[in-house]
Structures are given as C-alpha cells and as structure tokens.
Amino acid sequence: MIPTSHYLFLSLGLFTIGVIGVVTRRNVIIILMSIELMLNAVNINLVAFSRLVGSVEGHVFAIFVITDAAAEAAVGLGIIIAFFRNRETLLGDEMDLLKW
Amino acid sequence: MNGLIEFVKPILVPLICAVVIVAVLPLVAGYIVLMERKVMADMQARLGPMRVGPHGLLQPIADAVKLLLKEDIIPDEADKGIFWIAPLISVTAGMLAMSALAIGPWFQIADLNVGLLFVVGIGALGIFGIVLGGWSSNSHYSLLGALRSAAQLVSYETAAGMAIVGALLLAGTLSTREIIEAQGDYGVWFVFAAPVGFFIYVVASIAETNRAPFDLPEAESELVAGYMTEYSGFRWALYFLAEYTNMVVVASIATTLFLGGWLRPFAGTRAFDFLDFIPSLLMLGVAGYCFYRVPKQPVKIQQTVLAAVGVLLILVAGILAAPLVAPAGSMVASAKAGLHGAFWFLLKVGLYLYLFMWLRFTFPRYRFDQLMRLGWQFLIPLSIVNVMGIGLALVLHRQLGWSHWTAFPLTTVLTLAVAGVLASAGEKKEKEHAIMGEEA
Amino acid sequence: MLDQIVFYFFATLAVISAVLVVTRRNVVQSAIFLITALLATAGIFLQLHAEFLFIVQVILYAGGIMVLFVFVIMLINMDVSLHQVQFNRQWWLGLLLALVLGAQLKVAIAMGRAGLPLGEPAPATALEPSTQLVGRVLFSEYMLPFEIASILLLVAMIGAVVMAKKKV
C-alpha cells in the first residue's frame, strides 16, 4: 500500500505545474488547459483521501469536479471563439479592450 | 525462476487471450473485408473476388502484401509526428476495447467491474485518431472530413450510451460476464425485453463506425476520402483495420448486451438441447458445400486449397461435436461451455456484421445535416424515453407485481408511440424548411 | 510490488506530460500531452481502486472535454501563433510565485504527514463495487448537488451555443 502522502505530493506537483502554466503562458487555450491540469490534481487528492478513509464521498466530489470542468471548458472555449472572431488574436496580453 | 512462474501464473490466461487477439484480429478484419466484398457482389448480382484462391479466399492476404509493399508518402507540410501516430491511436483504441469483452466463458482478458463502460469509453478514444489524422494531413479535405466524422461520432455516442443504459437497467451490472449470466437467469435475451433499445443501438453503432448510410465523411464521391485522403499504403491499412476492429467491437457489445452473448438460443430449457448439435452441423454443411464446389474450380491448385478448407471445416465440426459425445464429467465434455460459447458468440457477431453490410448496400447516404438532425432530434430523445420506459417496466414488474408479458410489451408500445410522434414532428420540420428555404 | 510499479509509472507519466503541456510551442502538441496526462491520472484512479471514476475520467475528460479542445484548436488555428513569443513578460515573477506556493504546500503536507493515518487505512474492499456505491450515495445523500449540476450543465450548454453563434 502506497502511503497517502505520495499521492498528495503528486497532486501538489501537478497543481504547481498548472499554476505555472496559467501565470506564465500567453496563449489562452494553453491557460485553459493548465486550469484543467489543476482540477485534475485536486481530483487525485480527493480520491487519495477517499481511499484512506474508505468512503466513496471523495469519488462523488471528484465526479462533481469533473462535471464543473466540462461546463467551464465549454463556456470558456465559446468565449475564446467569440473573441477570436472579433479580434483575431489568441494571446492574453492582447485581450485588453477593458483597460484604461 | 520460481518467483517468475508465480508472477506469471495468474496472468497466463489473459496473456494468451491478449496475444490471440492482437495476432488474429488483423487477419479476421481482412476476412471481414472479403466477406463484405462477397456480400456486396451477391446483392449486386455478381460474384466478387474469385481469382486469388478458391472463391477469393486468399484475397485478404494478397491485399495485405500489396499494402505493405506500397510507397510510404507523407505530405510535405504535414506534422510528421502526429501523422505517424494518428492511425496507431485508432488501432490501439479498437484493440484495447476488445480486452473487456468475453468471447466465450473462457476467453476474456479482464473481467472489469465497469467492463461495458470501459469498452464504450475506450472506443470513444478512437475519435482522436481520426481528428489528429485529418489535422496532420495539412489538407482542407482531410480536416473537414475529420471534423465532420468526429462530430458525427460524438453525436451518436450519446444515443448509443443511453440505449446501453436501457439494457443495463435489466442486467443490473456493468461487468460483461455477469450481463450474459443475467440473460441466462432471465431466460430471455434482452433484445426481446428492450427491442427499441436494440434498434437505437443498431442505428447508433452504424453511425459510430462511419458505415453507410452514415458514411459521408469518408465516402469516395464526397470529400475524396475524408481524413484518410493523404494516407496511403500501410498507414491506410491501419485505419481500415481500425474501422473493422471498431465494427467487431460494436457488434460484440450488441451481442453481449442484447443478443445473449455466448448463450445458445433457449439456453435454459433442456427440451431444446438438440440445438447443441447446430454448430457441428453448420460446419459440416459448409464443408459439404466446399467439396461440392471442388470439381468446379478452374485451376488444379484452387481445387486442392478448397479441398483443404473443407477438411479443416470437418475437423472443426469434429472438435465442436466431441464434448457432446464424450462421457459426461470427463475433461473433454467440460470443454463444451468454452467451445460452444465461443461459436455462438462469433456466429451472432457475424450475423450482426452481415446486418451492417446488408444496410450498407440497401440505403442511400444521409446528407450531413440530415445525419445530425437524426442523431440529436430523433435518437437522443427516443433513447431517453426508452430508459424511462424500461425503468417503468421494471417498477411495474418488480414492485407492482405485473408479469413480464404485460409490463414490457406495454412500455415498448409506449416508447414506439413516442418515436412516432418524434418522427412525424421531424418530417414536418423538414417540410417547413424545404418550403421556406431557410438554412437548416 | 505491482502497486508501486503502477503508481510510479503513472505518476512519472503524469508529471512529464504536464511539464510538456505548459512548455510546447505548438498548441496541438500541448493538447496531445494533456490527453496523456489525463489518461495517466485515470491510471492513478484505477490504482486507488476507484474504478468508476477511472472510466468517468476516460469517457468525460479524455474523450469529451479534450475532443472539444482539439475541435476548437483546429477551427481557430493560427499559424502565426507558432512564431509569437510564448511566455509573457513577467514569466520570472509568475514562476517564482508558483514555486513559493508549491513550497508552502509541500511544507504543509510534510508537517501534517504524521497525522495522516487516522488509524488503520481502510481496506480496498470498502470501495468495491465502485459503481454501485457511488450510485447509491449520489442518488440519496447528494441528490440536490446532482440536480444542481444538471442545471449547471444545461446553462453551460446554452451559454456555449450562444457564445459561438455567428449571429445571435
């Protein structure tokens, strides 16, 4: 049996890589993908604790997280498509219409 | 050495099954292509391949050799890594999906708890092979064909999934082995309890595998060949193999879930035990036909090959009959479940594939917007109503005590009524669009 | 022993794929590596005896969300993006802050590690049969979040369709 802390460290590693992706990259699609990575890291965490305690409530929470990720990805990509149609750009730096 | 043996023993049977599937499936896919060509020829009043081997029996081998020896062309601007890996993804997804399916009670790689969902999910991963293949070809036709094909697959996946859910309500489990055993316990195949679900699954599975009449993305007169346009030689053969493997997987799911898997018709009743002789009799019949055709072959070597095929079939018939005549309780007699189960399963898969081919050569092709309308506006609502109907039937049967024979036909009639309403509403809309000239 | 091999294999695969996701220049390659990372996560779920979650991850995440991503990437493909600068101007600050966050969390986990066992870790059979248990809990205790999630999905579908239409 693998100690739960191993799973927590793995989840931490994935989460940090996701955060680096969000704050460092310019392309908004890659930012969205890094957000998906972060949500996955959270899921690993939930399932590891669920295994430790022996109850499936962690699994149910993880299913809701996946559902949320799907909804968010759909809406986010819709927004990106709409913006791309107007401004022809995919870079977060150049999406500054609301800046003073 | 001992440790190695201990490590290998529990996984020995699955390992052998896996090796058999990986080695035999490409050959079987090749022979399904031959079967398709022969069925196509039969429905078009001609003979099909007859030259290479007697009655064209060696045609797949000739085709495979030709494809292997062809020049490997890669488009100039194509993304080489993705171009290389795309057909592999399709083939891997198809073969991996075979691993949770039980071909006979003895032949299964892994009896997962979530077996059926695993097969459906891994089959869905095959979409990536198509999309990445179309993308990496760096050609407009390929990309459009790939996106259309992927949109079609995604649309019909939902309908297929819900049709499966309808039958799963009856089975109560997701494990492929236990579904078949549940059908054995019920005494009736699920196709008779959920015929609407079976119909939805047939239509959705034809769309899932990009077969006619839903083959717009890869038809030759449409987008050249869709996502396969730039692939030639062995890469194209891999895509083709993936398509036929998907057909076998989908047929296996339908057989497991609706047609009773490895169960003989009337598996429970002892009175029908004479049906156990059908496998051997069938093989003997085909062997007899082979011997009948031997003198009519034009060339001596074809006569020899056909006679050899006949002898092989007689051997198979003998192997199938052996457990029936051996003394009960001996090892030979206990092989009956495995051998006969595999035979019935493969027979049902073959019949389902014949249905696919029959539909291919009968119906004209659906236009893409008609295809999407059928998927989203007819099949998905119908499959939702089907799930509710089967749930209702189960409540009527289990909690209110109605008998099988009243509850299930009643809900089938209700579901068909809803289907009629949906179909007529769809026709009215199509007429409206045609009259008003609106874009769909 | 097999447990450890499987875990380390999938963990390494997940971390390497994640690093490649955030560093590739080509968006399509990033998407492919994200698919690999998601499948590796699914493998970890399977190793944790969460069979239903494994298959839900494969079907929904890898087979649904990523297909959506790949569709959008191919529809709004820009060859120009291959030659633009990939990282923004404050990348060093972002990297530093992310690493500080990571270090904080690592210290938190390491300090709390002793308190984790909570008695005996539960046997794996408490989580089987995964599908039935999840279904039972989902439709009894967590029925309200389930219904809210379905409304959320409906709203998201409508939102995505409206956002992506050519003329509203």
XYZ file of C-alpha atoms in Angstrom, chain A residues 26-29 31-32 76-100, chain C residues 76 78:
33
model
C 0.291 33.946 -23.275
C -1.935 31.641 -25.322
C -5.366 31.493 -23.669
C -6.029 27.940 -24.826
C -4.082 28.711 -19.950
C -7.390 26.814 -20.085
C -14.509 29.199 -21.867
C -13.921 27.868 -25.354
C -17.124 29.526 -26.549
C -15.842 32.845 -25.218
C -12.480 32.313 -26.903
C -14.168 31.589 -30.233
C -16.333 34.700 -29.935
C -13.333 36.859 -29.052
C -11.238 35.372 -31.826
C -13.918 36.189 -34.319
C -13.712 39.847 -33.286
C -10.036 40.455 -32.645
C -8.178 37.670 -34.460
C -5.887 37.069 -31.509
C -5.367 34.226 -29.057
C -2.912 35.948 -26.736
C -3.980 37.010 -23.272
C -1.795 40.123 -23.421
C -3.673 41.480 -26.390
C -7.141 40.991 -24.875
C -7.079 44.421 -23.231
C -10.247 46.097 -24.514
C -11.344 46.998 -20.976
C -8.023 48.526 -19.962
C -7.987 52.249 -19.493
C -9.278 28.644 -34.956
C -3.364 30.321 -36.425
